Coordinates of C-alpha atoms in Angstrom, one line a residue:
X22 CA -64.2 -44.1 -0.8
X23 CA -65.7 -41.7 -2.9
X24 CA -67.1 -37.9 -1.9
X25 CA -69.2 -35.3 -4.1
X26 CA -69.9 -31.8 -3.6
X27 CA -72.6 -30.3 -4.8
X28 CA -73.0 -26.7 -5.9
X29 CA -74.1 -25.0 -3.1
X30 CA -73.2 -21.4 -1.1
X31 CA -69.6 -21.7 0.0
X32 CA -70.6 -21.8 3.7
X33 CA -72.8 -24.6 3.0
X34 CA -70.2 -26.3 0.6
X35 CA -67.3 -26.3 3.4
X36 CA -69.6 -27.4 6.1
X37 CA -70.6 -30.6 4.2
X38 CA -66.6 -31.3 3.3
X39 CA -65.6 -31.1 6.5
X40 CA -68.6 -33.8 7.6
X41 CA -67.2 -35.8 4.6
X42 CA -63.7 -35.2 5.6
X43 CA -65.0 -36.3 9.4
X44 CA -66.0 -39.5 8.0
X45 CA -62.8 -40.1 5.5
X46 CA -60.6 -39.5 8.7
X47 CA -62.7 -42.1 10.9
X48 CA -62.8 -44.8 8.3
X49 CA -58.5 -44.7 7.6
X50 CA -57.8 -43.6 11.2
X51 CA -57.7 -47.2 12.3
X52 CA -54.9 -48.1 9.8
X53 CA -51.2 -47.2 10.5
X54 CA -49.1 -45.2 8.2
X55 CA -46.0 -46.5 7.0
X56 CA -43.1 -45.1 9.1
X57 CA -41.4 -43.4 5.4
X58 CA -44.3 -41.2 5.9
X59 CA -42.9 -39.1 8.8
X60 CA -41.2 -36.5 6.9
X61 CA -41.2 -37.5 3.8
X62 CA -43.9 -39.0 0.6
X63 CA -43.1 -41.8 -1.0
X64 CA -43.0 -40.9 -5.3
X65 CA -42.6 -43.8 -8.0
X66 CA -40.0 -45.6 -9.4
X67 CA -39.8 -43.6 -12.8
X68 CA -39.1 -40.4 -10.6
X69 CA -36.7 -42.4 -8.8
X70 CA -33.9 -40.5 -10.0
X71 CA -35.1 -37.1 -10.9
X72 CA -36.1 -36.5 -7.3
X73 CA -33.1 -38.2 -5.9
X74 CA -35.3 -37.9 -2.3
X75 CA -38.6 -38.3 -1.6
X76 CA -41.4 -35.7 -1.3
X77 CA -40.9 -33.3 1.4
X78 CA -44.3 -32.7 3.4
X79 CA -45.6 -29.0 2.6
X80 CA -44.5 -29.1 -0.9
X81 CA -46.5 -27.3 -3.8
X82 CA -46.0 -28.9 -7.1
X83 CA -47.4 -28.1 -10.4
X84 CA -47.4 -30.9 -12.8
X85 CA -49.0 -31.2 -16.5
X86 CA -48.4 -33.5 -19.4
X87 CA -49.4 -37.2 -19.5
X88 CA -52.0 -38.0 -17.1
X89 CA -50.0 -41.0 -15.7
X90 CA -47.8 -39.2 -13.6
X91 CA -50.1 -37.6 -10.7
X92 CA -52.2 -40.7 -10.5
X93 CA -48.8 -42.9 -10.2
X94 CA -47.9 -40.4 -7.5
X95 CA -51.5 -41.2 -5.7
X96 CA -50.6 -44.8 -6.0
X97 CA -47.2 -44.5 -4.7
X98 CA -48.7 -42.7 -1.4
X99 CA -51.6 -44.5 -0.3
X100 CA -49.6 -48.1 -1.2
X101 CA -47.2 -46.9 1.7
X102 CA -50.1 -46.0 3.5
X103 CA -50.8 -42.6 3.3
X104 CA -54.2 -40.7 2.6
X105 CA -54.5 -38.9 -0.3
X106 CA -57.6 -36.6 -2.2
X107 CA -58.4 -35.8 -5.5
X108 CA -60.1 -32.8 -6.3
X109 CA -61.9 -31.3 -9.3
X110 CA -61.1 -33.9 -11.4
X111 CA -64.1 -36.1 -12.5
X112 CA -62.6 -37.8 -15.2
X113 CA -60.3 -39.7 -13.1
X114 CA -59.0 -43.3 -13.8
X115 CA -59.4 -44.8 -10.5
X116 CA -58.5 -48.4 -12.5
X117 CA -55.8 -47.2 -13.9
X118 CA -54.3 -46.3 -10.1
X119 CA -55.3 -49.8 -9.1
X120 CA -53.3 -51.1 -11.7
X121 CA -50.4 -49.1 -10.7
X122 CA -51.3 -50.0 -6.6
X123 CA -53.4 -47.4 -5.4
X124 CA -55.1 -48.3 -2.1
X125 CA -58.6 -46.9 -2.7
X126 CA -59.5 -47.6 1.0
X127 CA -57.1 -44.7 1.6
X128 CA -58.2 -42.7 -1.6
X129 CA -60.8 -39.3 -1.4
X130 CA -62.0 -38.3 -4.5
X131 CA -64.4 -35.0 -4.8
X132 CA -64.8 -34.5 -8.8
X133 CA -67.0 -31.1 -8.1
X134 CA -64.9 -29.0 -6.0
X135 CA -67.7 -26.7 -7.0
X136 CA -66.6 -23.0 -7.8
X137 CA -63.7 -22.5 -5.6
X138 CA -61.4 -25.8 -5.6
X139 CA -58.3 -24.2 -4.6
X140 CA -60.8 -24.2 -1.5
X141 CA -61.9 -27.2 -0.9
X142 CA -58.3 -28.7 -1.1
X143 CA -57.1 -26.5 1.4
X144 CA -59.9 -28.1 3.8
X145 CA -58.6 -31.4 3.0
X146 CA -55.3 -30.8 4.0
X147 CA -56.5 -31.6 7.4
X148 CA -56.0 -35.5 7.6
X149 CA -54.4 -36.1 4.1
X150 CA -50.8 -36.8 3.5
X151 CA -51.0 -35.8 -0.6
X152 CA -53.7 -33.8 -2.1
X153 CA -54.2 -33.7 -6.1
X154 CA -55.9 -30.6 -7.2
X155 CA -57.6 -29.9 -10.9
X156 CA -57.8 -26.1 -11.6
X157 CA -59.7 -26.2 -14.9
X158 CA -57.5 -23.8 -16.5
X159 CA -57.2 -21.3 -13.6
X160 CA -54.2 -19.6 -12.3
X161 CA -53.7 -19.1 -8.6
X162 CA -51.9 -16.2 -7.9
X163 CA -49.1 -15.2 -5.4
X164 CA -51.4 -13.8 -3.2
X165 CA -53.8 -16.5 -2.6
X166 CA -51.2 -19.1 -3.3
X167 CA -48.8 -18.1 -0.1
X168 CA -52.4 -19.0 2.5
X169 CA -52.7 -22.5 1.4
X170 CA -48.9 -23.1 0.8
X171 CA -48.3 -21.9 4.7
X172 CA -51.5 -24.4 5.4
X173 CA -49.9 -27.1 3.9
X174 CA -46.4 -26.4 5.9
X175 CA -48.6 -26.9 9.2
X176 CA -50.5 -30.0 8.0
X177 CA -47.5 -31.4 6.8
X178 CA -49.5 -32.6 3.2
X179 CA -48.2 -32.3 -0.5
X180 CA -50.0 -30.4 -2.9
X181 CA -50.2 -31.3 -6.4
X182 CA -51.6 -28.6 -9.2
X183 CA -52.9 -30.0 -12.8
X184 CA -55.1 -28.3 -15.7
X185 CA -53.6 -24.6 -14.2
X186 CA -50.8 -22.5 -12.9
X187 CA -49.5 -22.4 -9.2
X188 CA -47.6 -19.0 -9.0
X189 CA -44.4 -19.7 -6.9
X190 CA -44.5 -23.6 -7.0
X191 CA -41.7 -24.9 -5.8
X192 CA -41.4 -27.5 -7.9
X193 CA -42.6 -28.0 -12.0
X194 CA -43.2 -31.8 -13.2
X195 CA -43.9 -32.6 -16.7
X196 CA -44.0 -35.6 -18.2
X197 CA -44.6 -36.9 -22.0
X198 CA -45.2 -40.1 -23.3
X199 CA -42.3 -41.5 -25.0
X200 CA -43.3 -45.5 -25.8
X201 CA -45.5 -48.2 -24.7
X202 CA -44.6 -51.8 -24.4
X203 CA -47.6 -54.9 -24.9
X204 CA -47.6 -58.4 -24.5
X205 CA -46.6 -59.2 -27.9
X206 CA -44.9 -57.3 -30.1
X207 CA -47.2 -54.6 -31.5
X208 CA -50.4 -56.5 -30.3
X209 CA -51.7 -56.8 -27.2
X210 CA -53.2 -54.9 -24.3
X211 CA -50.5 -51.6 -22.8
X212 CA -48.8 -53.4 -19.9
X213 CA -46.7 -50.1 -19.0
X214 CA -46.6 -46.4 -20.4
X215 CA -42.7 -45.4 -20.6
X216 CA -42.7 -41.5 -20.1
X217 CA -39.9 -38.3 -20.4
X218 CA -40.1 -36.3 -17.7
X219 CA -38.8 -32.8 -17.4
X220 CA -38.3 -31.5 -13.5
X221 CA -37.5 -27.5 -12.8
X222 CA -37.5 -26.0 -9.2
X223 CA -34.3 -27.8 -8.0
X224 CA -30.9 -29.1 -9.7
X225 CA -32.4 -31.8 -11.3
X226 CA -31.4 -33.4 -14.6
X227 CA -33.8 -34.3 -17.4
X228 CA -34.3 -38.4 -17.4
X229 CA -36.4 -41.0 -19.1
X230 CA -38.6 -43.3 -17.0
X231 CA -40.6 -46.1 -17.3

């Protein structure tokens, strides 16, 4: 499922999401979430061990680097059957989450959050389990940061930052490609990216993951 927002008056812009969202909510509603989703997101294998456990709900994390990592995290949620929303990102390989089993059925994606994302994701947190936000270079600070981060407590959905700063994240992901393996020796299509990624915000160690 795909959404768009137009640019609009902000009134306007968050009466339309929320129709959108209305409509997101009634097309997934029918499908049960995996029971791992309770209290906890599911994240992919190469995180496996620098996040010992899984996602709590409510958490704010600010990730940058290799674009591979948010959209595995997408893939990881909605293949366990969760609903998750992309924002502000219109560039977004939607095949390259297939590949890695994204469920699109479960999959919003607005690429023009229009002039306040920060926004429109907060709106979304109503009904989605994992939202992925694009900032376009902004930085959010403290004081507008601790209204969404309480929102997403209530709604029990992860918020992911990319292409900006999150003052007071509670957790920093970033992730750089190390090596690729093909079906042949230096031929061939990229069957999997293998990635380094770096973790602050807990007492996590530094790993390499494929």
């Amino acid at each position: 499922m795909t959404a768009a927002v137009v640019q609009e008056n902000r009134a306007e812009q968050l009466k339309r999401l929320r129709r959108q969202m209305a409509a997101v909510s009634g097309a997934v509603g029918s499908q049960s979430p995996s029971p791992q989703l309770e209290a906890r997101l599911p994240i992919p294998p190469m995180l496996a061990d620098v996040l010992p456990e899984a996602l709590p709900r409510g958490t704010v994390a600010v990730l940058s680097g290799a674009r591979s990592l948010p959209l595995s995290m997408v893939a990881a949620v909605t293949a366990a059957g969760g609903n998750a929303a992309i924002v502000g990102q219109p560039d977004v390989g939607l095949l390259a989450a297939v590949e890695m089993g994204a469920d699109l059925s479960r999959l919003a994606v607005i690429p023009d959050a229009g002039t306040d994302p920060v926004e429109v994701a907060a709106v979304l947190m109503d009904g989605m389990d994992l939202v992925l936000l694009g900032l376009g270079g902004r930085t959010v600070p403290m004081t507008r940061a601790r209204a969404v981060v309480a929102r997403a407590h209530q709604k029990g959905c992860t918020l992911l930052v990319t292409d900006g700063d999150w003052q007071g994240a509670s957790m920093r992901l970033e992730a750089r490609v190390c090596g690729y393996e093909t079906g042949a020796p230096g031929f061939g299509r990229i069957r999997q990216v293998r990635l380094d990624v770096c973790a602050r915000g807990r007492a996590i160690r530094r790993i390499r993951a494929g």
